[in-house]
Amino acid sequence: MRALGSALIASLALVTSFVAAHQEPKTPEEIEVQRALQAAAYHCAPAVERFTAARKRSWARKVLAGRPELPGYQELFNAGVYDDEPETLPATESDGQTLMGCTPVSTTKIQNNTCVLTPVTTEGPYYHEAGHLIRQNIAEEQDGLLLLLDIGVIDVNTCKPLPNVLVDIWQANATGHYAGHPLPKPEHVNTKPQVGGKRNGLLPPFPRTVQEETWLRGAWPTDENGVAQFTSIFPGYYTGRATHIHAKVFPEWTPHENGTFSGKRLVHVGQFFFDDDINIVIDKMHPYTENPIRNTYGRTRNWRDSLNIFEDSLGPEGKYNPIFKMHLLGGVVRQGLIGYITMGVDANADIDNWWKG
């Protein structure tokens, strides 16, 4: 095992050279980088499985074992929530109501459930290099289905969680718009989505014209357990793209007095996705029914995602899973969802992945 780990670390040293903004692995070296990361993810599988299972177990204990009501945000994400838990939860009765007696501990599998992202996908044209607030609740005034995000970060060199790295996320609102980018350029008002090719379904990017908007953008450092948690809404969709959330991971950053930050060294750029089955259910809920392209172009399924972003996120051999593992917060979808995902990153990398246009 030690020899395997050493070989993986040597292979992962190549990651720092794989820095182009959204490029598919084509050369033997690039493919080897991807495969090295994939091998590292499998090497870390037991650690990631325990990591994710403990997070799910803690959530189930807090919410279900004696607390059948939907908890407040601070109760759900309380300090110490990831302390070691027993392998099963005792059957509990409260006011005559039988609660969940145990939670599956080994349901997480690296091949299909535990979500270890491929190291590099495009950040897209809607990232703001300045102005992202350091905060956990990124929803602001945006209406939509409550979505709690539990994002774990592990170092594939050591298979251990990474504390105090900044997880920076941004997403579209329920009707498919990004904060600061409400309208297309005047010359593109009547432009139709591209037909065919890798950019199938895409429109020219909307420019940033509302500087002060910050909704559905924010960053938060991982805790001592390598976990960053956010309150948001389920994202909407826009032409050509599957439903997704963007993420970056900065091990080095500078906080500012106004509550924002400047990113320094970058070790990960990726995108999270959702199962199409849950997308279809939420498509029928307000305010998602108000999406302006609902009755024209409609939502793009994961497998049709433009620029091959979803496909790239699966890795060169299709063995990564960039899809959130979702659970209900209450008894029905309308009470909200919590999504788990774990990112495997090379903590020693230094990725130049700023959007190049």
Short mmCIF file of N, CA, C and O in Angstrom, two decimals, residues 55-130:
data_model
loop_
_atom_site.label_atom_id
_atom_site.label_comp_id
_atom_site.label_asym_id
_atom_site.label_seq_id
_atom_site.Cartn_x
_atom_site.Cartn_y
_atom_site.Cartn_z
N ARG A 55 -20.75 11.82 7.83
CA ARG A 55 -21.53 13.05 7.63
C ARG A 55 -23.01 12.73 7.52
O ARG A 55 -23.86 13.40 8.12
N LYS A 56 -23.35 11.69 6.75
CA LYS A 56 -24.75 11.31 6.62
C LYS A 56 -25.31 10.82 7.96
O LYS A 56 -26.46 11.13 8.32
N ARG A 57 -24.50 10.07 8.70
CA ARG A 57 -24.94 9.52 9.97
C ARG A 57 -25.23 10.64 10.97
O ARG A 57 -26.22 10.61 11.70
N SER A 58 -24.35 11.65 10.98
CA SER A 58 -24.55 12.77 11.89
C SER A 58 -25.83 13.52 11.56
O SER A 58 -26.59 13.90 12.44
N TRP A 59 -26.03 13.74 10.25
CA TRP A 59 -27.24 14.44 9.83
C TRP A 59 -28.48 13.66 10.25
O TRP A 59 -29.44 14.21 10.79
N ALA A 60 -28.47 12.34 10.02
CA ALA A 60 -29.63 11.52 10.36
C ALA A 60 -29.88 11.55 11.87
O ALA A 60 -31.02 11.62 12.32
N ARG A 61 -28.82 11.50 12.65
CA ARG A 61 -28.98 11.52 14.10
C ARG A 61 -29.56 12.84 14.58
O ARG A 61 -30.48 12.89 15.40
N LYS A 62 -29.05 13.95 14.03
CA LYS A 62 -29.52 15.26 14.45
C LYS A 62 -30.97 15.49 14.05
O LYS A 62 -31.77 16.05 14.80
N VAL A 63 -31.34 15.06 12.84
CA VAL A 63 -32.66 15.39 12.31
C VAL A 63 -33.72 14.38 12.71
O VAL A 63 -34.84 14.74 13.03
N LEU A 64 -33.36 13.09 12.71
CA LEU A 64 -34.36 12.05 12.87
C LEU A 64 -34.40 11.42 14.26
O LEU A 64 -35.47 11.06 14.74
N ALA A 65 -33.27 11.26 14.89
CA ALA A 65 -33.24 10.55 16.17
C ALA A 65 -33.67 11.48 17.30
O ALA A 65 -32.85 12.08 17.99
N GLY A 66 -34.98 11.61 17.46
CA GLY A 66 -35.52 12.45 18.52
C GLY A 66 -35.89 13.84 18.07
O GLY A 66 -36.42 14.62 18.85
N ARG A 67 -35.61 14.20 16.81
CA ARG A 67 -35.98 15.52 16.30
C ARG A 67 -36.71 15.36 14.96
O ARG A 67 -36.15 15.65 13.92
N PRO A 68 -37.94 14.86 14.99
CA PRO A 68 -38.65 14.65 13.72
C PRO A 68 -38.98 15.94 13.00
O PRO A 68 -39.21 15.93 11.81
N GLU A 69 -39.02 17.09 13.74
CA GLU A 69 -39.31 18.35 13.07
C GLU A 69 -38.11 18.80 12.26
O GLU A 69 -36.97 18.42 12.54
N LEU A 70 -38.34 19.60 11.23
CA LEU A 70 -37.25 20.14 10.43
C LEU A 70 -36.44 21.09 11.28
O LEU A 70 -36.98 22.07 11.81
N PRO A 71 -35.14 20.86 11.47
CA PRO A 71 -34.34 21.72 12.33
C PRO A 71 -34.00 23.03 11.66
O PRO A 71 -34.05 23.16 10.44
N GLY A 72 -33.61 23.99 12.47
CA GLY A 72 -33.08 25.24 11.92
C GLY A 72 -31.69 25.02 11.38
O GLY A 72 -31.04 24.00 11.65
N TYR A 73 -31.22 26.01 10.64
CA TYR A 73 -29.91 25.88 9.99
C TYR A 73 -28.80 25.65 11.01
O TYR A 73 -27.96 24.78 10.85
N GLN A 74 -28.79 26.41 12.10
CA GLN A 74 -27.73 26.28 13.07
C GLN A 74 -27.77 24.93 13.77
O GLN A 74 -26.73 24.37 14.13
N GLU A 75 -28.98 24.37 13.97
CA GLU A 75 -29.08 23.05 14.57
C GLU A 75 -28.54 21.98 13.64
O GLU A 75 -27.88 21.05 14.06
N LEU A 76 -28.84 22.12 12.36
CA LEU A 76 -28.41 21.12 11.39
C LEU A 76 -26.90 21.11 11.23
O LEU A 76 -26.28 20.06 11.12
N PHE A 77 -26.32 22.31 11.19
CA PHE A 77 -24.88 22.43 10.95
C PHE A 77 -24.18 22.94 12.20
O PHE A 77 -23.46 23.92 12.20
N ASN A 78 -24.40 22.27 13.32
CA ASN A 78 -23.83 22.69 14.58
C ASN A 78 -22.37 22.27 14.69
O ASN A 78 -21.93 21.31 14.05
N ALA A 79 -21.62 22.98 15.51
CA ALA A 79 -20.21 22.63 15.73
C ALA A 79 -20.14 21.23 16.33
O ALA A 79 -20.95 20.84 17.17
N GLY A 80 -19.14 20.46 15.93
CA GLY A 80 -18.95 19.12 16.44
C GLY A 80 -19.85 18.09 15.81
O GLY A 80 -19.92 16.96 16.28
N VAL A 81 -20.53 18.46 14.75
CA VAL A 81 -21.49 17.55 14.13
C VAL A 81 -20.82 16.32 13.53
O VAL A 81 -21.44 15.30 13.33
N TYR A 82 -19.51 16.39 13.30
CA TYR A 82 -18.84 15.26 12.68
C TYR A 82 -18.01 14.45 13.66
O TYR A 82 -17.08 13.76 13.29
N ASP A 83 -18.31 14.57 14.95
CA ASP A 83 -17.68 13.69 15.91
C ASP A 83 -18.04 12.26 15.57
O ASP A 83 -19.06 11.97 14.96
N ASP A 84 -17.18 11.31 16.01
CA ASP A 84 -17.43 9.91 15.71
C ASP A 84 -18.79 9.49 16.23
O ASP A 84 -19.18 9.80 17.37
N GLU A 85 -19.52 8.76 15.39
CA GLU A 85 -20.84 8.29 15.75
C GLU A 85 -20.82 6.77 15.81
O GLU A 85 -19.98 6.12 15.21
N PRO A 86 -21.76 6.15 16.54
CA PRO A 86 -21.86 4.69 16.53
C PRO A 86 -22.23 4.20 15.15
O PRO A 86 -22.82 4.93 14.35
N GLU A 87 -21.89 2.97 14.86
CA GLU A 87 -22.13 2.42 13.54
C GLU A 87 -23.62 2.35 13.20
O GLU A 87 -24.00 2.39 12.06
N THR A 88 -24.47 2.20 14.23
CA THR A 88 -25.91 2.23 14.00
C THR A 88 -26.53 3.14 15.04
O THR A 88 -26.00 3.34 16.13
N LEU A 89 -27.67 3.67 14.72
CA LEU A 89 -28.40 4.51 15.66
C LEU A 89 -29.46 3.66 16.34
O LEU A 89 -30.15 2.87 15.69
N PRO A 90 -29.59 3.79 17.64
CA PRO A 90 -30.59 2.97 18.34
C PRO A 90 -32.00 3.37 17.93
O PRO A 90 -32.28 4.53 17.68
N ALA A 91 -32.86 2.35 17.89
CA ALA A 91 -34.27 2.64 17.62
C ALA A 91 -34.81 3.51 18.74
O ALA A 91 -34.56 3.27 19.92
N THR A 92 -35.54 4.56 18.36
CA THR A 92 -36.00 5.55 19.35
C THR A 92 -37.48 5.79 19.17
O THR A 92 -37.98 5.82 18.06
N GLU A 93 -38.18 5.96 20.28
CA GLU A 93 -39.58 6.33 20.22
C GLU A 93 -39.77 7.67 20.90
O GLU A 93 -39.23 7.91 21.97
N SER A 94 -40.52 8.54 20.29
CA SER A 94 -40.77 9.86 20.86
C SER A 94 -42.22 10.22 20.57
O SER A 94 -42.62 10.29 19.42
N ASP A 95 -42.98 10.41 21.67
CA ASP A 95 -44.40 10.75 21.51
C ASP A 95 -45.12 9.72 20.66
O ASP A 95 -45.97 10.03 19.85
N GLY A 96 -44.74 8.44 20.83
CA GLY A 96 -45.42 7.38 20.12
C GLY A 96 -44.99 7.22 18.69
O GLY A 96 -45.51 6.36 17.98
N GLN A 97 -44.04 8.05 18.24
CA GLN A 97 -43.63 7.98 16.84
C GLN A 97 -42.30 7.23 16.75
O GLN A 97 -41.32 7.60 17.39
N THR A 98 -42.26 6.16 16.00
CA THR A 98 -41.02 5.41 15.82
C THR A 98 -40.17 6.08 14.76
O THR A 98 -40.62 6.33 13.65
N LEU A 99 -38.91 6.37 15.13
CA LEU A 99 -38.01 7.06 14.21
C LEU A 99 -37.04 6.06 13.59
O LEU A 99 -36.99 4.89 13.97
N MET A 100 -36.26 6.55 12.65
CA MET A 100 -35.29 5.69 11.98
C MET A 100 -34.34 5.08 13.00
O MET A 100 -33.73 5.79 13.81
N GLY A 101 -34.19 3.77 12.98
CA GLY A 101 -33.37 3.09 13.96
C GLY A 101 -31.90 3.02 13.59
O GLY A 101 -31.06 2.84 14.45
N CYS A 102 -31.58 3.14 12.32
CA CYS A 102 -30.18 3.07 11.91
C CYS A 102 -30.07 3.73 10.55
O CYS A 102 -31.06 3.97 9.89
N THR A 103 -28.86 4.01 10.18
CA THR A 103 -28.63 4.56 8.86
C THR A 103 -27.56 3.73 8.18
O THR A 103 -26.66 3.22 8.84
N PRO A 104 -27.65 3.55 6.87
CA PRO A 104 -26.63 2.75 6.19
C PRO A 104 -25.26 3.41 6.29
O PRO A 104 -25.11 4.58 6.01
N VAL A 105 -24.28 2.63 6.71
CA VAL A 105 -22.94 3.15 6.89
C VAL A 105 -22.09 2.89 5.66
O VAL A 105 -21.19 3.66 5.34
N SER A 106 -22.37 1.83 4.94
CA SER A 106 -21.50 1.45 3.83
C SER A 106 -22.19 1.57 2.48
O SER A 106 -21.88 0.84 1.55
N THR A 107 -23.15 2.47 2.38
CA THR A 107 -23.84 2.64 1.10
C THR A 107 -23.00 3.43 0.12
O THR A 107 -23.24 3.40 -1.07
N THR A 108 -22.01 4.17 0.63
CA THR A 108 -21.19 5.01 -0.24
C THR A 108 -20.15 4.16 -0.95
O THR A 108 -19.37 3.48 -0.32
N LYS A 109 -20.15 4.22 -2.27
CA LYS A 109 -19.17 3.50 -3.07
C LYS A 109 -18.47 4.47 -3.99
O LYS A 109 -19.12 5.29 -4.64
N ILE A 110 -17.17 4.38 -4.04
CA ILE A 110 -16.41 5.34 -4.84
C ILE A 110 -16.81 5.28 -6.30
O ILE A 110 -16.79 6.27 -7.01
N GLN A 111 -17.20 4.09 -6.79
CA GLN A 111 -17.50 3.95 -8.20
C GLN A 111 -18.77 4.68 -8.61
O GLN A 111 -18.87 5.14 -9.74
N ASN A 112 -19.77 4.73 -7.70
CA ASN A 112 -21.04 5.26 -8.19
C ASN A 112 -21.76 6.20 -7.23
O ASN A 112 -22.72 6.82 -7.62
N ASN A 113 -21.31 6.32 -5.99
CA ASN A 113 -22.02 7.21 -5.08
C ASN A 113 -21.14 8.31 -4.51
O ASN A 113 -21.49 9.46 -4.53
N THR A 114 -20.00 7.93 -3.95
CA THR A 114 -19.14 8.97 -3.41
C THR A 114 -18.60 9.81 -4.55
O THR A 114 -18.05 9.29 -5.51
N CYS A 115 -18.74 11.11 -4.43
CA CYS A 115 -18.52 11.99 -5.57
C CYS A 115 -17.15 12.63 -5.49
O CYS A 115 -16.94 13.58 -4.73
N VAL A 116 -16.21 12.12 -6.24
CA VAL A 116 -14.87 12.70 -6.30
C VAL A 116 -14.71 13.32 -7.68
O VAL A 116 -14.69 12.63 -8.69
N LEU A 117 -14.62 14.63 -7.73
CA LEU A 117 -14.63 15.33 -9.00
C LEU A 117 -13.33 15.18 -9.76
O LEU A 117 -12.25 15.12 -9.17
N THR A 118 -13.44 15.16 -11.06
CA THR A 118 -12.25 15.26 -11.90
C THR A 118 -11.60 16.62 -11.65
O THR A 118 -12.28 17.59 -11.31
N PRO A 119 -10.30 16.76 -11.79
CA PRO A 119 -9.63 17.96 -11.27
C PRO A 119 -9.93 19.26 -11.98
O PRO A 119 -9.91 20.31 -11.34
N VAL A 120 -10.18 19.23 -13.27
CA VAL A 120 -10.31 20.50 -13.99
C VAL A 120 -11.48 20.45 -14.96
O VAL A 120 -11.53 19.59 -15.83
N THR A 121 -12.46 21.34 -14.77
CA THR A 121 -13.43 21.64 -15.83
C THR A 121 -13.53 23.16 -15.89
O THR A 121 -13.03 23.86 -15.02
N THR A 122 -14.18 23.65 -16.89
CA THR A 122 -14.21 25.10 -17.09
C THR A 122 -14.92 25.83 -15.95
O THR A 122 -15.91 25.35 -15.41
N GLU A 123 -14.42 27.00 -15.59
CA GLU A 123 -15.12 27.84 -14.61
C GLU A 123 -16.28 28.57 -15.26
O GLU A 123 -17.16 29.07 -14.56
N GLY A 124 -16.31 28.67 -16.59
CA GLY A 124 -17.39 29.34 -17.28
C GLY A 124 -17.23 30.86 -17.26
O GLY A 124 -16.34 31.40 -16.61
N PRO A 125 -18.12 31.56 -17.96
CA PRO A 125 -17.98 33.01 -18.12
C PRO A 125 -18.60 33.84 -17.01
O PRO A 125 -18.58 35.06 -17.08
N TYR A 126 -19.18 33.20 -15.98
CA TYR A 126 -19.94 33.96 -14.99
C TYR A 126 -19.26 34.02 -13.62
O TYR A 126 -19.89 34.37 -12.61
N TYR A 127 -17.98 33.71 -13.56
CA TYR A 127 -17.25 33.84 -12.30
C TYR A 127 -16.82 35.29 -12.10
O TYR A 127 -16.44 35.97 -13.05
N HIS A 128 -16.87 35.75 -10.86
CA HIS A 128 -16.42 37.09 -10.52
C HIS A 128 -15.13 36.98 -9.73
O HIS A 128 -15.12 36.41 -8.63
N GLU A 129 -14.04 37.50 -10.26
CA GLU A 129 -12.75 37.40 -9.59
C GLU A 129 -12.73 38.18 -8.28
O GLU A 129 -11.91 37.91 -7.40
N ALA A 130 -13.61 39.15 -8.14
CA ALA A 130 -13.71 39.93 -6.90
C ALA A 130 -15.17 40.05 -6.52
O ALA A 130 -16.06 40.04 -7.37
#
